[in-house]
CSV table of C-alpha atoms in Angstrom, one decimal:
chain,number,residue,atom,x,y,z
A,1,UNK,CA,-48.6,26.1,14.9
A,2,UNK,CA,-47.4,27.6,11.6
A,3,UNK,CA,-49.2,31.0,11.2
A,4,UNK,CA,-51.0,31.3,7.6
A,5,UNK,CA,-50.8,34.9,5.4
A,6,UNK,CA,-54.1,35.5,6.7
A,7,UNK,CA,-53.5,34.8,10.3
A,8,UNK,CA,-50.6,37.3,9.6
A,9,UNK,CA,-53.0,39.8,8.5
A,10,UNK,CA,-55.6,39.4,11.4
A,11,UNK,CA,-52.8,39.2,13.8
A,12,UNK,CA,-51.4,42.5,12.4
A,13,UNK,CA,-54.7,44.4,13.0
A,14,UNK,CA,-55.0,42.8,16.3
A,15,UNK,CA,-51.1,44.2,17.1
A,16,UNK,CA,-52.0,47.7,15.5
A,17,UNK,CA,-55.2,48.2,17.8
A,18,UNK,CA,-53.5,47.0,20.7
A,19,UNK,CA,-50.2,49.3,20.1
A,20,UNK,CA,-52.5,52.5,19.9
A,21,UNK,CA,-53.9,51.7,23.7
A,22,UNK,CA,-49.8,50.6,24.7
A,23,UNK,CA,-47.9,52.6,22.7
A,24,UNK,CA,-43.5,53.0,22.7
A,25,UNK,CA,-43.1,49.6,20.6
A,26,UNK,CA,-41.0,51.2,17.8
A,27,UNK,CA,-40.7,50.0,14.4
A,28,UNK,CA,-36.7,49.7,15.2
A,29,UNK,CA,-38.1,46.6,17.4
A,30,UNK,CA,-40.1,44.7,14.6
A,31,UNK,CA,-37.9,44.9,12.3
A,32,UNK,CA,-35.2,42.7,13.9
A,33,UNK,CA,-37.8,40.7,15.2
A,34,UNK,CA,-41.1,39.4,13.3
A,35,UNK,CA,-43.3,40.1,15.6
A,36,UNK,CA,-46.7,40.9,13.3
A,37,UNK,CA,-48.3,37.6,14.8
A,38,UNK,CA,-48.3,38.4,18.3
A,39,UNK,CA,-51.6,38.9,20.0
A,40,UNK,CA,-52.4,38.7,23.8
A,41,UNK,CA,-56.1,39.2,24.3
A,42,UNK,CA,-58.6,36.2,23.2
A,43,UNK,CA,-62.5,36.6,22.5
A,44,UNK,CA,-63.6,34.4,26.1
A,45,UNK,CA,-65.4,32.0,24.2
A,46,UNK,CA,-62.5,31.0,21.9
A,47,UNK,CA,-60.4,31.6,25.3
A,48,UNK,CA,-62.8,28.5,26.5
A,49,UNK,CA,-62.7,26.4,23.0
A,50,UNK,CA,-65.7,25.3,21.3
A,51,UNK,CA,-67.4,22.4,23.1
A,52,UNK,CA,-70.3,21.0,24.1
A,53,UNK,CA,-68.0,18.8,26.8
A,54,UNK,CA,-67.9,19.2,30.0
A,55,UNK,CA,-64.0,18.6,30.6
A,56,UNK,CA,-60.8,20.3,31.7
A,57,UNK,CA,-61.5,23.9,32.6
A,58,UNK,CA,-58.1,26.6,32.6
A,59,UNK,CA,-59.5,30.2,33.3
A,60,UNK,CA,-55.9,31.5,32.4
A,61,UNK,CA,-56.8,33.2,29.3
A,62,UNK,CA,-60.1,34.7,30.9
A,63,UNK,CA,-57.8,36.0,33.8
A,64,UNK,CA,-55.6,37.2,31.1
A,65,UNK,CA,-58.1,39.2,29.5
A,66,UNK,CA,-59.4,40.8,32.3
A,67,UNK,CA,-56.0,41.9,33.8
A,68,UNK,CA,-55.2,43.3,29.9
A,69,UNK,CA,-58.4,45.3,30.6
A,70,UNK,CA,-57.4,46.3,34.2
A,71,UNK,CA,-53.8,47.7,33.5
A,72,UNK,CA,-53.3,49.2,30.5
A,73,UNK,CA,-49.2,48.9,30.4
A,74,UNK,CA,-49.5,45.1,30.7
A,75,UNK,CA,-49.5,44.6,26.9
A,76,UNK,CA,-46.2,46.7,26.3
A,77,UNK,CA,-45.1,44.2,28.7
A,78,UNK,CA,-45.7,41.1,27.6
A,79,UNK,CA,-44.9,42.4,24.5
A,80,UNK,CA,-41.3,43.2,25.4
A,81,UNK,CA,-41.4,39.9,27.3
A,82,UNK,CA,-42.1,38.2,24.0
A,83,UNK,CA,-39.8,40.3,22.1
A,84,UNK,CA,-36.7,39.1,24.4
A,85,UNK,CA,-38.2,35.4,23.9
A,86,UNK,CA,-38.3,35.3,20.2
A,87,UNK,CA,-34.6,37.2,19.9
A,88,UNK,CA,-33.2,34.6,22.5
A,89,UNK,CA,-34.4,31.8,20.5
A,90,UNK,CA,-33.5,33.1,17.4
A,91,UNK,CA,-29.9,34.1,18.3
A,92,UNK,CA,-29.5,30.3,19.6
A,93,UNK,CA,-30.6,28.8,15.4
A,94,UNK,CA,-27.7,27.7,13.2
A,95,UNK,CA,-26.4,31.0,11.7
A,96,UNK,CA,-28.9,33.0,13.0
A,97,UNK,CA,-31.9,30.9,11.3
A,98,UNK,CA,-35.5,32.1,11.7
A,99,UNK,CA,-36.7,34.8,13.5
A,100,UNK,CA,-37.6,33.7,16.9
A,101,UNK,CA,-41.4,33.5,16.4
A,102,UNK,CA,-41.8,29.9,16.0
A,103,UNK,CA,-43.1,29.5,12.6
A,104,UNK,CA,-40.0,28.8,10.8
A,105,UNK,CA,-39.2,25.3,9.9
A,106,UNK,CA,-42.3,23.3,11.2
A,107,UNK,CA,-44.5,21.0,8.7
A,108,UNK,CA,-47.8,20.8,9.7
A,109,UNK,CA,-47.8,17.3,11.6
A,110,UNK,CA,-44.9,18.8,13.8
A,111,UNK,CA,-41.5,18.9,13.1
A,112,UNK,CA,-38.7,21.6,13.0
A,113,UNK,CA,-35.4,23.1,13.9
A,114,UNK,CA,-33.4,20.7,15.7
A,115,UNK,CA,-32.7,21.4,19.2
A,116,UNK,CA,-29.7,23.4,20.3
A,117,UNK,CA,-27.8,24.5,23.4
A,118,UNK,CA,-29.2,27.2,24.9
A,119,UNK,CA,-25.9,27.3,27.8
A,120,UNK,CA,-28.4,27.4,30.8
A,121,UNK,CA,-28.1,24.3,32.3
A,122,UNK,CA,-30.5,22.7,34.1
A,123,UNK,CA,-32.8,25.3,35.7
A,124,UNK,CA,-34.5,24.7,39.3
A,125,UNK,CA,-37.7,26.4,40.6
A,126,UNK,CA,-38.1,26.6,44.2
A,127,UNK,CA,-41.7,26.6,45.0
A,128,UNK,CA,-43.8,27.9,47.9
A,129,UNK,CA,-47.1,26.3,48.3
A,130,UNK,CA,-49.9,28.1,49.9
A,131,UNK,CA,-52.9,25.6,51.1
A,132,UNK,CA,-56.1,27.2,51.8
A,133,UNK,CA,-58.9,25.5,53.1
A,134,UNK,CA,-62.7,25.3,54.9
A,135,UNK,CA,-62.8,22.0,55.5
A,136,UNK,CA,-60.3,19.2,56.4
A,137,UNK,CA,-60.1,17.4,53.2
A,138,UNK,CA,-58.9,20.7,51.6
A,139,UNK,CA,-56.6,20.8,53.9
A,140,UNK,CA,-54.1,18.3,52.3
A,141,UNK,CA,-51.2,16.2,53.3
A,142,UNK,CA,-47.8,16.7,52.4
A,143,UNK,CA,-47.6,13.5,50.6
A,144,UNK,CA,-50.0,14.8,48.4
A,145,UNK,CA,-48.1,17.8,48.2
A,146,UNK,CA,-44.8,15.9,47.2
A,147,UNK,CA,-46.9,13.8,44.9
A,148,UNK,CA,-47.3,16.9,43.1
A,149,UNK,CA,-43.5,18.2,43.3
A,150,UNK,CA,-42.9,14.5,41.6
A,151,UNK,CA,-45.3,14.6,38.7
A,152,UNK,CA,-44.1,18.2,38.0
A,153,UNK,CA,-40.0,17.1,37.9
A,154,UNK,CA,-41.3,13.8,36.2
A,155,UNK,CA,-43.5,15.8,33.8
A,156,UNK,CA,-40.5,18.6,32.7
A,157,UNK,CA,-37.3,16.3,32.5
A,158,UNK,CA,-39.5,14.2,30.1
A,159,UNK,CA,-39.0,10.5,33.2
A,160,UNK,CA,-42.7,10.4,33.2
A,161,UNK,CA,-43.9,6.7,33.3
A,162,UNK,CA,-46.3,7.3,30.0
A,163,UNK,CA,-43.3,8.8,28.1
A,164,UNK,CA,-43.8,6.0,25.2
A,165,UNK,CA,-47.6,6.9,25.1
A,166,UNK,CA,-46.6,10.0,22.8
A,167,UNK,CA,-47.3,8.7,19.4
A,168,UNK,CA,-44.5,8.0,16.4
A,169,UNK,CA,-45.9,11.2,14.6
A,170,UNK,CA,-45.1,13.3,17.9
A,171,UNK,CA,-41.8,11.0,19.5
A,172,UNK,CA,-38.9,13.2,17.8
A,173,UNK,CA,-40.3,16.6,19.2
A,174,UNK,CA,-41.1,15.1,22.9
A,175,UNK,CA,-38.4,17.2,24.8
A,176,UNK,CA,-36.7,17.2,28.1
A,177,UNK,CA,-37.2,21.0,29.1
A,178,UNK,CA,-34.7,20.6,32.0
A,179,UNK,CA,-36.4,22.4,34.6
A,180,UNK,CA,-37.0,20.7,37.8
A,181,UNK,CA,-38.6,21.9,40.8
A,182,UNK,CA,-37.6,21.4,44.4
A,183,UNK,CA,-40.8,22.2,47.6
A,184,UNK,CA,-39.3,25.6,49.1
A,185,UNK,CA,-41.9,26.0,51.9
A,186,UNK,CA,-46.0,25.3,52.7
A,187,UNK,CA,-48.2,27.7,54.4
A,188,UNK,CA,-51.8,26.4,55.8
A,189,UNK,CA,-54.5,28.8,56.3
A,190,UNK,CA,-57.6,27.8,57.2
A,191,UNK,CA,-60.6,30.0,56.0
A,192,UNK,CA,-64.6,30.4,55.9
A,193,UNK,CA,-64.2,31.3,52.0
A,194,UNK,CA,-65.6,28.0,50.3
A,195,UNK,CA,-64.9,29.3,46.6
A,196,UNK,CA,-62.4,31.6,45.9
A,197,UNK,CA,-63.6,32.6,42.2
A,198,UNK,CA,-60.9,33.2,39.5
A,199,UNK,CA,-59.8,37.5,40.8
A,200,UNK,CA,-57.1,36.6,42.8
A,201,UNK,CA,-58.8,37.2,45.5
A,202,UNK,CA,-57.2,34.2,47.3
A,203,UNK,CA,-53.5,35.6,46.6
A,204,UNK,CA,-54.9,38.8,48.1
A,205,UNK,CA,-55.9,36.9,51.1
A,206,UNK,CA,-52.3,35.1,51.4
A,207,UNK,CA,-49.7,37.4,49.6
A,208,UNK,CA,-47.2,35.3,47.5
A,209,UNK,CA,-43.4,35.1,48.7
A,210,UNK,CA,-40.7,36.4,47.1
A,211,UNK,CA,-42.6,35.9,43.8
A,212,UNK,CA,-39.5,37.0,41.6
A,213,UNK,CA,-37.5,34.1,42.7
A,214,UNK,CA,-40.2,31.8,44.2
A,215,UNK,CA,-43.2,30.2,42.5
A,216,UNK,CA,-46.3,30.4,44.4
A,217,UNK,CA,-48.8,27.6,44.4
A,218,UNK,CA,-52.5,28.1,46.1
A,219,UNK,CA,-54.1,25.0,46.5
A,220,UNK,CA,-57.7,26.2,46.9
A,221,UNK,CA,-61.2,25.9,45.5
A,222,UNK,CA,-62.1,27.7,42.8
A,223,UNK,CA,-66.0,26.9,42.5
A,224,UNK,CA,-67.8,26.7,38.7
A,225,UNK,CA,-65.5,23.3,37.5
A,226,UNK,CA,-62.4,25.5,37.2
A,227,UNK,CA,-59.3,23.0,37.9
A,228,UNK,CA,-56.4,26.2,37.6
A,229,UNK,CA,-55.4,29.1,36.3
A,230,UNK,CA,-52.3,30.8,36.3
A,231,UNK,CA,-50.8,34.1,35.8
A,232,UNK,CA,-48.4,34.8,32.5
A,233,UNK,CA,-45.0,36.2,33.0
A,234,UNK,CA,-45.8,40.4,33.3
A,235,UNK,CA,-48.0,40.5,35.6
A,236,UNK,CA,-48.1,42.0,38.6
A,237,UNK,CA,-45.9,40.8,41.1
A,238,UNK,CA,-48.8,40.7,43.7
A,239,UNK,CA,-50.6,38.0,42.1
A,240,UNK,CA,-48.1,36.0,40.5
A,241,UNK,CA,-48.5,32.5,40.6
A,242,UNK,CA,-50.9,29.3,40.1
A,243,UNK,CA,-54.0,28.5,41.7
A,244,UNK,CA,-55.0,24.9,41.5
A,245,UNK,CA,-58.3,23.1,43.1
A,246,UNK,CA,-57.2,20.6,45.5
A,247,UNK,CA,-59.0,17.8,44.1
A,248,UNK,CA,-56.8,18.1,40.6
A,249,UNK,CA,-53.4,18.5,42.7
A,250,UNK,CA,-51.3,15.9,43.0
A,251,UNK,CA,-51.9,12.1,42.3
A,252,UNK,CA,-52.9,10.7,46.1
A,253,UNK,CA,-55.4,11.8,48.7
A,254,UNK,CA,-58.1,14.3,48.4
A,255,UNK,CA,-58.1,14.0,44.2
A,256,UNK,CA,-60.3,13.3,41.6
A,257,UNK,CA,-60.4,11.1,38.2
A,258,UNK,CA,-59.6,11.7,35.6
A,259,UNK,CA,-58.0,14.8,36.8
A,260,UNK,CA,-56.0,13.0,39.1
A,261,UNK,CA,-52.0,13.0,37.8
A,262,UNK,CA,-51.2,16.2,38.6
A,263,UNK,CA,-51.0,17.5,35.2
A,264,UNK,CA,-53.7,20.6,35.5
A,265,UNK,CA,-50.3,21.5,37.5
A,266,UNK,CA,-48.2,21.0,34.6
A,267,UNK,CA,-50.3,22.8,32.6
A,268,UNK,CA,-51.0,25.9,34.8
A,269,UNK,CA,-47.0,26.2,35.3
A,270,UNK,CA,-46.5,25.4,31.5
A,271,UNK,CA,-48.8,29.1,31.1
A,272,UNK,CA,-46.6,30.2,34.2
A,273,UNK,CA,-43.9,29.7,31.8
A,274,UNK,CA,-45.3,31.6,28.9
A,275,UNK,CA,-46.8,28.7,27.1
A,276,UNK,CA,-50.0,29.3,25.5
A,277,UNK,CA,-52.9,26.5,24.9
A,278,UNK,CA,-52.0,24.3,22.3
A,279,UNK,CA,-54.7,25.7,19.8
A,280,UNK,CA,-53.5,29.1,20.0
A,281,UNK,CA,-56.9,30.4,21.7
A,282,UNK,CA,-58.6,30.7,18.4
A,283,UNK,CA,-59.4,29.3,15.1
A,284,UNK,CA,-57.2,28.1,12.3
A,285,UNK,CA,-55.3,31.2,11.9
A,286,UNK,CA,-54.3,32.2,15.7
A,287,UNK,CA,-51.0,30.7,16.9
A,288,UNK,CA,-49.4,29.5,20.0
A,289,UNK,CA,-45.8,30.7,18.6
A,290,UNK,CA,-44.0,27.5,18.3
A,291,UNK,CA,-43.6,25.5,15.2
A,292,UNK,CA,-43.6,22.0,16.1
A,293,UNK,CA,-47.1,22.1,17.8
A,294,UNK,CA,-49.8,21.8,15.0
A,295,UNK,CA,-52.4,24.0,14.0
A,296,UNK,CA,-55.5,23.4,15.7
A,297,UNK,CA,-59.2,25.3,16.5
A,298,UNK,CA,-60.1,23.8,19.6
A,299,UNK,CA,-59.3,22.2,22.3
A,300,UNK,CA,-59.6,18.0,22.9
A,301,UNK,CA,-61.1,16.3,25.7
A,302,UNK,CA,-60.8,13.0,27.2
A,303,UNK,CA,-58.6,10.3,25.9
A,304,UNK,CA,-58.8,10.7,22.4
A,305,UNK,CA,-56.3,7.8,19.7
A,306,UNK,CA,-56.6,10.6,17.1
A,307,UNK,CA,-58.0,14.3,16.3
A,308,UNK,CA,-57.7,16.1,13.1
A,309,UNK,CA,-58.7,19.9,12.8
A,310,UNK,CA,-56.7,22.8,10.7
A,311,UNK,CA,-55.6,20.0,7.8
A,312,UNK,CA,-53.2,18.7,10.4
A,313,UNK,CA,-53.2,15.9,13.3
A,314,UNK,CA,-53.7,17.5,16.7
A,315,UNK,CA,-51.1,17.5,19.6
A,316,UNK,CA,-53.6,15.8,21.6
A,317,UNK,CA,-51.3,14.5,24.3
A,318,UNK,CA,-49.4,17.7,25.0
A,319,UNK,CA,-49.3,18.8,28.7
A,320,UNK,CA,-51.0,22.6,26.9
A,321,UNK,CA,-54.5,20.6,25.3
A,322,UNK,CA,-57.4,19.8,27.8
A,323,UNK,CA,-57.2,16.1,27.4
A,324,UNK,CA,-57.3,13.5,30.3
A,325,UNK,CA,-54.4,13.9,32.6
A,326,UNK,CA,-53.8,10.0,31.7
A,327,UNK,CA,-53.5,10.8,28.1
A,328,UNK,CA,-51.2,13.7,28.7
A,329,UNK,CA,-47.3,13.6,28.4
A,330,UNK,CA,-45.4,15.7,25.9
A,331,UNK,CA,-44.1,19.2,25.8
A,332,UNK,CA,-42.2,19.6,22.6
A,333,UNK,CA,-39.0,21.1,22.0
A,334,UNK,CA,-40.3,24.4,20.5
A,335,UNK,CA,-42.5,24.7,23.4
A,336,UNK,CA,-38.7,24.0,25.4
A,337,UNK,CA,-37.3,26.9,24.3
A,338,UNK,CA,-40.0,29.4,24.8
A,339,UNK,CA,-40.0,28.5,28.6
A,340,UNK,CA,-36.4,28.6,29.0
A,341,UNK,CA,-35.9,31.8,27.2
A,342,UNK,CA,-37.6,33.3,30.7
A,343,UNK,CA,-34.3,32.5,32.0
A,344,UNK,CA,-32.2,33.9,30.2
A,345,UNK,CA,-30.5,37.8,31.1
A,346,UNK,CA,-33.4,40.2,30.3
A,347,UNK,CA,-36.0,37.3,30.0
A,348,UNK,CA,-39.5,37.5,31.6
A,349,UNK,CA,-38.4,35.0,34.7
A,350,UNK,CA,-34.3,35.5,34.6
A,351,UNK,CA,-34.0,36.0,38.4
A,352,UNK,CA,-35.8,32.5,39.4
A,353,UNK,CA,-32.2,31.2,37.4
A,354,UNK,CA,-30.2,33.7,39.1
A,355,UNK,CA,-29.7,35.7,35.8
């Protein structure tokens, strides 16, 4: 989404209030970095997106929220995080171009920078899945497991089947991210708990592993038509990870249409992977950061052929919208280079890529 001069302004307050609770963000840091539209903390209902659907469900931005309100030096971090983001991408822009915050470049229907080489090669993520359950069919197979491994390497290099389902609009920003992930380990553990809720009280239960080069996976039930949510790079180490219902993981055994693709996995690791939802959590004026997603106030649902909010045509197929998981399959190339920046030395995940 490109930011507009009042989206700047709100955004600027929003900064300013949150930098009196943080503090130590010195001006020295903004001014080689624009980083007056950066916000972490969504109103819950805007968190949610105005519907009267019942659809796709994330409660990462809720979780978010409440962890902002919890510990008071997350902001400082994720700002920092952000910070090293936007100057990774920036420094990677022919001579320098733009200023890392994703709003340089991009027309409103997409478009942008051309990609460049950020020298990272191909980036793996070993992954440790956790399966928690009360009854059998939450205790699920490991082909259903691996069905989820596939859709997420499928879903990331850009070999998903539905690849030519992104429309001609969209096609030139589609991007390969080149992350692939390879099934480090699975714990069972069965438990009495029939809904785990959304306060990590299920990674509590089952500590993750070696979350600072590991990501952790709980496949257990949420309860209240939550599919996922995940944790944003800096956060606490002790909950960091995805939680995922079982029914909406993986594409065979216990799963359920039309959540049944494995892409509220792709999702929950694209917020894993410091991607925000593709409307920015907002209205008009709020941003995801990256230029080549258009503006948008809401989320879509279902299996829309076309959705127009903000003056522009909506992303509606990317892997960070609530569609379908059948009409999902795009991340774009801005969105690329956000999660990749994590990799880099100093970046928000560097030691999952040995850096």
């Amino acid at each position: 989404m490109r930011k507009s001069l009042l989206g700047l302004l709100l955004a600027t307050g929003i900064f300013m209030g949150c930098q009196d609770e943080t503090t130590d963000i010195s001006n020295d840091q903004q001014s080689k970095i624009d980083m007056s539209d950066f916000f972490v903390h969504t109103d819950d209902l805007e968190a949610k997106g105005p519907s009267d659907k019942d659809g796709k469900e994330c409660y990462s931005m809720q979780v978010l929220n409440r962890q902002l309100a919890e510990n008071k030096g997350l902001y400082k971090k994720m700002y920092d995080i952000e910070y090293a983001t936007r100057s990774f991408i920036a420094g990677k822009k022919p001579s320098g171009a733009g200023n890392g915050n994703g709003n340089g470049g991009g027309g409103n229907d997409g478009g942008g920078d051309p990609p460049v080489s950020d020298n990272l090669g191909v980036v793996n993520i070993p992954v440790y899945v956790h399966v928690v359950y009360s009854n059998s069919n939450e205790n699920i197979s490991d082909a259903q497991i691996n069905s989820q491994i596939a859709v997420l390497n499928a879903d990331f290099r850009r070999t998903n089947s539905d690849a030519s389902n992104t429309p001609s609009a969209f096609a030139s920003v589609a991007a390969d991210s080149e992350i692939t992930f390879t099934l480090a380990g699975t714990f069972r553990n069965a438990s009495t708990t029939t809904a785990w809720g959304t306060n990590n009280a299920v990674k509590s239960a089952y500590p993750p592993v070696t979350p600072s080069t590991h990501m952790n996976i709980w496949v257990a039930n949420i309860g209240g038509g939550i599919l996922g949510y995940a944790q944003f790079p800096g956060g606490s180490s002790a909950t960091d990870g995805i939680v995922v219902s079982p029914q909406y993981f993986g594409t065979t055994g216990y799963v359920a249409a039309p959540f049944n693709g494995g892409r509220t996995t792709t999702h929950e690791v694209g917020h894993y992977l410091n991607l925000r939802h593709i409307w920015g959590d907002g209205r008009c004026n709020r941003d995801d950061f990256v230029s080549d997603t258009p503006s948008s106030d809401r989320p879509n649902y279902g299996c829309p052929t076309t959705a127009y909010h903000c003056r522009s045509n909506d992303q509606f197929m990317n892997y960070m919208d609530y569609t379908d998981d059948s009409c999902m399959n795009m991340f774009s190339e801005g969105q690329k280079e956000r999660m990749r920046a994590l990799f880099a030395s100093g970046g928000g995940r560097a030691a999952i890529a040995g850096n």
